[in-house]
Short mmCIF file of N, CA and C in Angstrom, two decimals:
data_model
loop_
_atom_site.label_atom_id
_atom_site.label_comp_id
_atom_site.label_asym_id
_atom_site.label_seq_id
_atom_site.Cartn_x
_atom_site.Cartn_y
_atom_site.Cartn_z
N ILE A 108 14.31 4.95 9.92
CA ILE A 108 13.09 5.62 9.48
C ILE A 108 11.98 4.58 9.51
N ALA A 109 10.93 4.89 10.17
CA ALA A 109 9.78 3.99 10.20
C ALA A 109 8.58 4.77 9.69
N ILE A 110 7.93 4.23 8.70
CA ILE A 110 6.75 4.87 8.14
C ILE A 110 5.59 3.90 8.32
N ARG A 111 4.80 4.15 9.34
CA ARG A 111 3.70 3.26 9.67
C ARG A 111 2.62 3.38 8.61
N GLY A 112 2.22 2.22 8.07
CA GLY A 112 1.15 2.19 7.09
C GLY A 112 1.54 2.70 5.73
N GLY A 113 2.83 2.81 5.47
CA GLY A 113 3.31 3.36 4.19
C GLY A 113 2.81 2.60 2.99
N CYS A 114 2.85 1.27 3.05
CA CYS A 114 2.43 0.47 1.91
C CYS A 114 0.93 0.63 1.64
N GLY A 115 0.15 0.71 2.71
CA GLY A 115 -1.29 0.91 2.54
C GLY A 115 -1.60 2.23 1.85
N ARG A 116 -0.87 3.27 2.23
CA ARG A 116 -1.07 4.58 1.59
C ARG A 116 -0.62 4.54 0.13
N LEU A 117 0.47 3.83 -0.15
CA LEU A 117 0.92 3.68 -1.54
C LEU A 117 -0.15 2.97 -2.37
N ARG A 118 -0.67 1.89 -1.82
CA ARG A 118 -1.69 1.12 -2.53
C ARG A 118 -2.93 1.97 -2.80
N GLU A 119 -3.35 2.71 -1.80
CA GLU A 119 -4.53 3.56 -1.94
C GLU A 119 -4.31 4.65 -2.99
N SER A 120 -3.16 5.31 -2.94
CA SER A 120 -2.83 6.37 -3.89
C SER A 120 -2.74 5.82 -5.31
N ALA A 121 -2.04 4.70 -5.48
CA ALA A 121 -1.90 4.10 -6.81
C ALA A 121 -3.25 3.66 -7.36
N THR A 122 -4.10 3.12 -6.49
CA THR A 122 -5.44 2.71 -6.91
C THR A 122 -6.24 3.90 -7.40
N GLN A 123 -6.21 4.99 -6.64
CA GLN A 123 -6.94 6.21 -7.03
C GLN A 123 -6.42 6.75 -8.36
N GLN A 124 -5.10 6.75 -8.53
CA GLN A 124 -4.52 7.27 -9.77
C GLN A 124 -4.91 6.40 -10.96
N LEU A 125 -4.88 5.09 -10.78
CA LEU A 125 -5.23 4.18 -11.86
C LEU A 125 -6.71 4.31 -12.23
N ARG A 126 -7.54 4.49 -11.23
CA ARG A 126 -8.97 4.70 -11.50
C ARG A 126 -9.19 5.98 -12.29
N ALA A 127 -8.47 7.05 -11.89
CA ALA A 127 -8.63 8.34 -12.56
C ALA A 127 -8.05 8.34 -13.97
N GLN A 128 -6.87 7.73 -14.15
CA GLN A 128 -6.21 7.76 -15.45
C GLN A 128 -6.84 6.81 -16.47
N ALA A 129 -7.23 5.63 -16.01
CA ALA A 129 -7.70 4.61 -16.95
C ALA A 129 -9.17 4.27 -16.78
N GLY A 130 -9.79 4.82 -15.74
CA GLY A 130 -11.19 4.52 -15.49
C GLY A 130 -11.42 3.06 -15.12
N LEU A 131 -10.39 2.42 -14.55
CA LEU A 131 -10.51 1.01 -14.18
C LEU A 131 -11.16 0.87 -12.82
N PRO A 132 -12.17 0.01 -12.72
CA PRO A 132 -12.81 -0.24 -11.42
C PRO A 132 -12.00 -1.25 -10.62
N ILE A 133 -10.84 -0.84 -10.16
CA ILE A 133 -9.92 -1.74 -9.49
C ILE A 133 -10.02 -1.56 -7.98
N GLY A 134 -9.97 -2.65 -7.25
CA GLY A 134 -10.04 -2.60 -5.80
C GLY A 134 -8.67 -2.68 -5.15
N GLN A 135 -8.65 -2.50 -3.83
CA GLN A 135 -7.40 -2.51 -3.09
C GLN A 135 -6.68 -3.87 -3.17
N HIS A 136 -7.44 -4.96 -3.11
CA HIS A 136 -6.85 -6.29 -3.17
C HIS A 136 -6.17 -6.53 -4.53
N GLU A 137 -6.84 -6.13 -5.60
CA GLU A 137 -6.27 -6.29 -6.93
C GLU A 137 -5.02 -5.43 -7.09
N MET A 138 -5.06 -4.22 -6.54
CA MET A 138 -3.92 -3.33 -6.65
C MET A 138 -2.74 -3.89 -5.89
N GLU A 139 -2.99 -4.49 -4.73
CA GLU A 139 -1.91 -5.11 -3.94
C GLU A 139 -1.20 -6.17 -4.78
N SER A 140 -1.97 -6.99 -5.45
CA SER A 140 -1.40 -8.04 -6.30
C SER A 140 -0.61 -7.44 -7.47
N LEU A 141 -1.17 -6.41 -8.08
CA LEU A 141 -0.50 -5.76 -9.20
C LEU A 141 0.81 -5.09 -8.78
N MET A 142 0.80 -4.46 -7.61
CA MET A 142 2.01 -3.80 -7.12
C MET A 142 3.15 -4.81 -6.96
N ARG A 143 2.82 -5.98 -6.45
CA ARG A 143 3.84 -7.02 -6.23
C ARG A 143 4.26 -7.70 -7.52
N THR A 144 3.42 -7.63 -8.53
CA THR A 144 3.74 -8.25 -9.82
C THR A 144 4.50 -7.28 -10.72
N VAL A 145 4.00 -6.06 -10.83
CA VAL A 145 4.53 -5.09 -11.79
C VAL A 145 5.78 -4.40 -11.26
N GLY A 146 5.74 -3.93 -10.03
CA GLY A 146 6.89 -3.27 -9.44
C GLY A 146 7.23 -1.93 -10.06
N LEU A 147 8.40 -1.43 -9.71
CA LEU A 147 8.83 -0.09 -10.13
C LEU A 147 9.83 -0.09 -11.27
N ASP A 148 10.53 -1.19 -11.47
CA ASP A 148 11.59 -1.24 -12.47
C ASP A 148 11.28 -2.26 -13.54
N GLY A 149 11.89 -2.06 -14.69
CA GLY A 149 11.82 -3.06 -15.75
C GLY A 149 10.54 -3.01 -16.55
N ASP A 150 10.41 -3.95 -17.46
CA ASP A 150 9.23 -4.06 -18.32
C ASP A 150 8.15 -4.82 -17.56
N PRO A 151 7.05 -4.18 -17.22
CA PRO A 151 6.04 -4.84 -16.41
C PRO A 151 5.37 -6.02 -17.11
N GLU A 152 5.46 -6.07 -18.43
CA GLU A 152 4.78 -7.16 -19.15
C GLU A 152 5.70 -8.33 -19.47
N ALA A 153 6.98 -8.21 -19.15
CA ALA A 153 7.95 -9.23 -19.52
C ALA A 153 7.66 -10.59 -18.89
N ASP A 154 7.36 -10.62 -17.62
CA ASP A 154 7.17 -11.89 -16.91
C ASP A 154 5.78 -12.01 -16.31
N SER A 155 4.82 -11.37 -16.88
CA SER A 155 3.50 -11.36 -16.26
C SER A 155 2.46 -12.08 -17.11
N ASN A 156 1.64 -12.86 -16.44
CA ASN A 156 0.53 -13.49 -17.12
C ASN A 156 -0.68 -12.55 -17.21
N LEU A 157 -0.52 -11.34 -16.70
CA LEU A 157 -1.58 -10.34 -16.76
C LEU A 157 -1.50 -9.49 -18.02
N ALA A 158 -0.39 -9.61 -18.77
CA ALA A 158 -0.20 -8.81 -19.98
C ALA A 158 -1.40 -9.00 -20.91
N GLY A 159 -1.92 -7.90 -21.38
CA GLY A 159 -3.07 -7.94 -22.27
C GLY A 159 -4.38 -7.74 -21.54
N ALA A 160 -4.50 -8.23 -20.31
CA ALA A 160 -5.72 -8.09 -19.54
C ALA A 160 -5.87 -6.65 -19.04
N ILE A 161 -4.73 -6.01 -18.79
CA ILE A 161 -4.71 -4.65 -18.28
C ILE A 161 -3.39 -4.03 -18.75
N ASP A 162 -3.40 -2.75 -19.01
CA ASP A 162 -2.16 -2.08 -19.43
C ASP A 162 -1.26 -1.94 -18.21
N LEU A 163 -0.28 -2.84 -18.11
CA LEU A 163 0.58 -2.87 -16.94
C LEU A 163 1.51 -1.67 -16.86
N HIS A 164 1.75 -1.00 -17.99
CA HIS A 164 2.54 0.23 -17.95
C HIS A 164 1.78 1.32 -17.19
N LEU A 165 0.46 1.36 -17.35
CA LEU A 165 -0.35 2.32 -16.58
C LEU A 165 -0.26 2.02 -15.10
N VAL A 166 -0.30 0.72 -14.75
CA VAL A 166 -0.20 0.32 -13.35
C VAL A 166 1.16 0.75 -12.79
N GLN A 167 2.22 0.47 -13.53
CA GLN A 167 3.56 0.82 -13.08
C GLN A 167 3.71 2.33 -12.92
N ASN A 168 3.18 3.09 -13.86
CA ASN A 168 3.26 4.56 -13.76
C ASN A 168 2.49 5.09 -12.57
N ALA A 169 1.31 4.51 -12.30
CA ALA A 169 0.53 4.92 -11.13
C ALA A 169 1.30 4.61 -9.85
N LEU A 170 1.94 3.45 -9.81
CA LEU A 170 2.73 3.08 -8.64
C LEU A 170 3.93 4.02 -8.47
N LYS A 171 4.61 4.31 -9.57
CA LYS A 171 5.76 5.24 -9.50
C LYS A 171 5.32 6.61 -9.01
N ASP A 172 4.18 7.09 -9.50
CA ASP A 172 3.67 8.40 -9.07
C ASP A 172 3.33 8.39 -7.58
N ALA A 173 2.80 7.26 -7.10
CA ALA A 173 2.45 7.16 -5.68
C ALA A 173 3.69 7.09 -4.80
N VAL A 174 4.73 6.43 -5.29
CA VAL A 174 5.95 6.22 -4.52
C VAL A 174 6.85 7.46 -4.49
N ARG A 175 6.84 8.22 -5.57
CA ARG A 175 7.77 9.35 -5.72
C ARG A 175 7.80 10.30 -4.52
N PRO A 176 6.67 10.80 -4.02
CA PRO A 176 6.74 11.74 -2.89
C PRO A 176 7.35 11.10 -1.63
N LEU A 177 7.06 9.83 -1.42
CA LEU A 177 7.61 9.13 -0.27
C LEU A 177 9.12 9.02 -0.37
N ILE A 178 9.61 8.67 -1.54
CA ILE A 178 11.05 8.53 -1.75
C ILE A 178 11.74 9.88 -1.62
N VAL A 179 11.13 10.93 -2.14
CA VAL A 179 11.71 12.28 -2.02
C VAL A 179 11.79 12.68 -0.54
N ASP A 180 10.73 12.44 0.21
CA ASP A 180 10.73 12.78 1.64
C ASP A 180 11.81 12.02 2.40
N ILE A 181 11.95 10.74 2.11
CA ILE A 181 12.97 9.94 2.79
C ILE A 181 14.37 10.43 2.44
N ALA A 182 14.60 10.70 1.15
CA ALA A 182 15.91 11.18 0.72
C ALA A 182 16.24 12.52 1.37
N GLU A 183 15.25 13.41 1.48
CA GLU A 183 15.48 14.70 2.13
C GLU A 183 15.80 14.52 3.61
N PHE A 184 15.09 13.61 4.27
CA PHE A 184 15.36 13.34 5.69
C PHE A 184 16.77 12.80 5.87
N VAL A 185 17.17 11.86 5.04
CA VAL A 185 18.51 11.29 5.14
C VAL A 185 19.57 12.39 4.96
N GLY A 186 19.28 13.38 4.12
CA GLY A 186 20.21 14.48 3.91
C GLY A 186 20.42 15.34 5.15
N THR A 187 19.52 15.23 6.12
CA THR A 187 19.65 16.02 7.35
C THR A 187 20.38 15.27 8.46
N LEU A 188 20.69 14.00 8.24
CA LEU A 188 21.30 13.18 9.29
C LEU A 188 22.76 13.55 9.52
N ASP A 189 23.17 13.38 10.74
CA ASP A 189 24.56 13.59 11.14
C ASP A 189 25.46 12.63 10.36
N PRO A 190 26.62 13.09 9.91
CA PRO A 190 27.53 12.22 9.14
C PRO A 190 27.91 10.93 9.88
N TYR A 191 28.03 10.98 11.21
CA TYR A 191 28.36 9.79 11.98
C TYR A 191 27.26 8.73 11.82
N ILE A 192 26.01 9.18 11.88
CA ILE A 192 24.88 8.26 11.72
C ILE A 192 24.87 7.70 10.30
N LEU A 193 25.10 8.56 9.33
CA LEU A 193 25.13 8.10 7.93
C LEU A 193 26.21 7.04 7.71
N THR A 194 27.37 7.23 8.33
CA THR A 194 28.43 6.24 8.20
C THR A 194 27.99 4.91 8.77
N SER A 195 27.33 4.94 9.91
CA SER A 195 26.83 3.72 10.53
C SER A 195 25.79 3.04 9.64
N VAL A 196 24.89 3.82 9.08
CA VAL A 196 23.86 3.27 8.19
C VAL A 196 24.51 2.70 6.93
N PHE A 197 25.50 3.41 6.41
CA PHE A 197 26.17 2.93 5.19
C PHE A 197 26.86 1.60 5.44
N ASP A 198 27.43 1.44 6.63
CA ASP A 198 28.12 0.19 6.96
C ASP A 198 27.15 -0.98 7.13
N SER A 199 25.95 -0.71 7.63
CA SER A 199 25.03 -1.81 7.92
C SER A 199 23.86 -1.90 6.95
N SER A 200 23.58 -0.91 6.20
CA SER A 200 22.49 -0.78 5.22
C SER A 200 21.16 -0.43 5.88
N VAL A 201 20.30 0.16 5.10
CA VAL A 201 18.94 0.46 5.51
C VAL A 201 18.14 -0.82 5.30
N GLN A 202 17.33 -1.18 6.28
CA GLN A 202 16.49 -2.38 6.18
C GLN A 202 15.09 -1.96 5.75
N LEU A 203 14.68 -2.41 4.58
CA LEU A 203 13.33 -2.14 4.09
C LEU A 203 12.44 -3.28 4.53
N THR A 204 11.41 -2.97 5.30
CA THR A 204 10.54 -4.01 5.85
C THR A 204 9.09 -3.71 5.51
N GLY A 205 8.23 -4.64 5.85
CA GLY A 205 6.80 -4.47 5.64
C GLY A 205 6.39 -4.73 4.21
N GLY A 206 5.17 -4.36 3.90
CA GLY A 206 4.60 -4.61 2.58
C GLY A 206 5.34 -3.93 1.45
N GLY A 207 5.87 -2.74 1.70
CA GLY A 207 6.62 -2.02 0.67
C GLY A 207 7.85 -2.77 0.20
N ALA A 208 8.42 -3.58 1.08
CA ALA A 208 9.60 -4.36 0.72
C ALA A 208 9.27 -5.44 -0.29
N LEU A 209 8.00 -5.77 -0.42
CA LEU A 209 7.58 -6.82 -1.36
C LEU A 209 7.34 -6.29 -2.77
N ILE A 210 7.49 -4.98 -2.95
CA ILE A 210 7.29 -4.38 -4.27
C ILE A 210 8.62 -4.43 -5.02
N PRO A 211 8.66 -5.15 -6.14
CA PRO A 211 9.91 -5.22 -6.91
C PRO A 211 10.41 -3.82 -7.30
N GLY A 212 11.68 -3.59 -7.06
CA GLY A 212 12.29 -2.31 -7.41
C GLY A 212 12.24 -1.26 -6.31
N MET A 213 11.51 -1.51 -5.23
CA MET A 213 11.41 -0.51 -4.16
C MET A 213 12.76 -0.31 -3.48
N ALA A 214 13.45 -1.39 -3.16
CA ALA A 214 14.74 -1.27 -2.48
C ALA A 214 15.75 -0.53 -3.34
N SER A 215 15.82 -0.87 -4.63
CA SER A 215 16.79 -0.20 -5.51
C SER A 215 16.42 1.27 -5.72
N SER A 216 15.13 1.59 -5.78
CA SER A 216 14.70 2.99 -5.93
C SER A 216 15.09 3.81 -4.72
N LEU A 217 14.87 3.25 -3.53
CA LEU A 217 15.26 3.95 -2.30
C LEU A 217 16.77 4.11 -2.22
N SER A 218 17.49 3.07 -2.58
CA SER A 218 18.95 3.12 -2.53
C SER A 218 19.49 4.22 -3.44
N ARG A 219 18.95 4.31 -4.65
CA ARG A 219 19.39 5.36 -5.58
C ARG A 219 19.08 6.75 -5.02
N ALA A 220 17.90 6.92 -4.46
CA ALA A 220 17.48 8.23 -3.95
C ALA A 220 18.30 8.67 -2.74
N MET A 221 18.64 7.72 -1.87
CA MET A 221 19.35 8.05 -0.64
C MET A 221 20.86 7.99 -0.78
N GLY A 222 21.34 7.26 -1.78
CA GLY A 222 22.78 7.05 -1.90
C GLY A 222 23.31 6.12 -0.83
N LEU A 223 22.44 5.26 -0.31
CA LEU A 223 22.80 4.30 0.74
C LEU A 223 22.36 2.90 0.32
N PRO A 224 23.05 1.89 0.83
CA PRO A 224 22.60 0.52 0.52
C PRO A 224 21.28 0.22 1.23
N VAL A 225 20.40 -0.48 0.54
CA VAL A 225 19.11 -0.88 1.10
C VAL A 225 18.99 -2.38 0.90
N SER A 226 18.65 -3.08 1.97
CA SER A 226 18.46 -4.52 1.86
C SER A 226 17.08 -4.90 2.40
N VAL A 227 16.62 -6.06 1.98
CA VAL A 227 15.31 -6.56 2.39
C VAL A 227 15.53 -7.86 3.16
N PRO A 228 15.06 -7.94 4.41
CA PRO A 228 15.21 -9.18 5.16
C PRO A 228 14.39 -10.31 4.53
N ASN A 229 14.76 -11.54 4.85
CA ASN A 229 14.05 -12.69 4.29
C ASN A 229 12.55 -12.65 4.54
N ASP A 230 12.15 -12.30 5.74
CA ASP A 230 10.73 -12.20 6.08
C ASP A 230 10.43 -10.74 6.42
N ALA A 231 10.22 -9.95 5.38
CA ALA A 231 10.09 -8.50 5.53
C ALA A 231 8.91 -8.09 6.41
N ARG A 232 7.86 -8.84 6.38
CA ARG A 232 6.70 -8.47 7.21
C ARG A 232 6.96 -8.74 8.69
N ARG A 233 7.55 -9.88 8.99
CA ARG A 233 7.86 -10.21 10.38
C ARG A 233 8.92 -9.26 10.94
N ALA A 234 9.80 -8.78 10.09
CA ALA A 234 10.86 -7.86 10.52
C ALA A 234 10.28 -6.58 11.11
N VAL A 235 9.09 -6.19 10.68
CA VAL A 235 8.43 -5.01 11.23
C VAL A 235 8.21 -5.21 12.73
N ILE A 236 7.72 -6.37 13.10
CA ILE A 236 7.45 -6.67 14.51
C ILE A 236 8.76 -6.74 15.29
N THR A 237 9.76 -7.38 14.73
CA THR A 237 11.06 -7.48 15.39
C THR A 237 11.65 -6.09 15.62
N GLY A 238 11.59 -5.24 14.61
CA GLY A 238 12.12 -3.88 14.73
C GLY A 238 11.35 -3.05 15.74
N ALA A 239 10.04 -3.17 15.73
CA ALA A 239 9.22 -2.41 16.69
C ALA A 239 9.52 -2.86 18.11
N THR A 240 9.72 -4.14 18.32
CA THR A 240 10.05 -4.66 19.64
C THR A 240 11.39 -4.09 20.11
N ALA A 241 12.37 -4.06 19.21
CA ALA A 241 13.69 -3.51 19.57
C ALA A 241 13.57 -2.02 19.88
N MET A 242 12.77 -1.29 19.11
CA MET A 242 12.61 0.14 19.35
C MET A 242 11.95 0.40 20.70
N LEU A 243 10.97 -0.43 21.07
CA LEU A 243 10.30 -0.26 22.35
C LEU A 243 11.25 -0.47 23.51
N ASP A 244 12.14 -1.45 23.38
CA ASP A 244 13.11 -1.71 24.44
C ASP A 244 14.05 -0.51 24.61
N VAL A 245 14.51 0.06 23.50
CA VAL A 245 15.38 1.24 23.56
C VAL A 245 14.61 2.42 24.18
N ALA A 246 13.37 2.60 23.77
CA ALA A 246 12.57 3.70 24.31
C ALA A 246 12.36 3.54 25.82
N ARG A 247 12.15 2.31 26.25
CA ARG A 247 11.97 2.06 27.68
C ARG A 247 13.26 2.36 28.45
N ARG A 248 14.40 1.86 27.94
CA ARG A 248 15.68 2.06 28.62
C ARG A 248 16.09 3.53 28.66
N THR A 249 15.77 4.27 27.64
CA THR A 249 16.14 5.69 27.60
C THR A 249 15.06 6.58 28.20
N ARG A 250 13.99 5.95 28.67
CA ARG A 250 12.86 6.67 29.29
C ARG A 250 12.30 7.72 28.34
N LEU A 251 12.15 7.31 27.08
CA LEU A 251 11.66 8.20 26.04
C LEU A 251 10.28 8.76 26.38
N TRP A 252 9.44 7.91 26.95
CA TRP A 252 8.07 8.32 27.26
C TRP A 252 7.89 8.52 28.77
N ARG A 253 8.84 9.18 29.35
CA ARG A 253 8.83 9.44 30.79
C ARG A 253 7.62 10.28 31.16
N THR A 254 6.94 9.91 32.24
CA THR A 254 5.76 10.67 32.67
C THR A 254 5.96 11.35 34.01
N ASP A 255 7.14 11.16 34.64
CA ASP A 255 7.34 11.80 35.95
C ASP A 255 8.07 13.12 35.84
#
């Protein structure tokens, strides 16, 4: 499953929700930092130097609300996959890449929703390029975009 620009849409949605719920004049850059600090699981104020400056529970709830529809859509899609494909995915795990992989708790949330193992590569952002390159090679060999 590849969701192009997924993290950007999450950030935008969470920013809008936080602005609406708390009236905070927060920008995209600040939200990006908060998403990577607060994450989806655990006590957002436990290990943060931002505690007190902003209600991090509001940030976490806005992020969870933004992520929920995406996770539901992915879980529903996985439910439509052929059992053979699911077995292959279960054996190798789903690779979470890109900016969303940098959000604490994202991999475990997806894993719970899909019932499949989810892992994050060491360099999640670079893995996007590696995966896209591999997909292009397969598309070329299978003549996916045949024009004749």
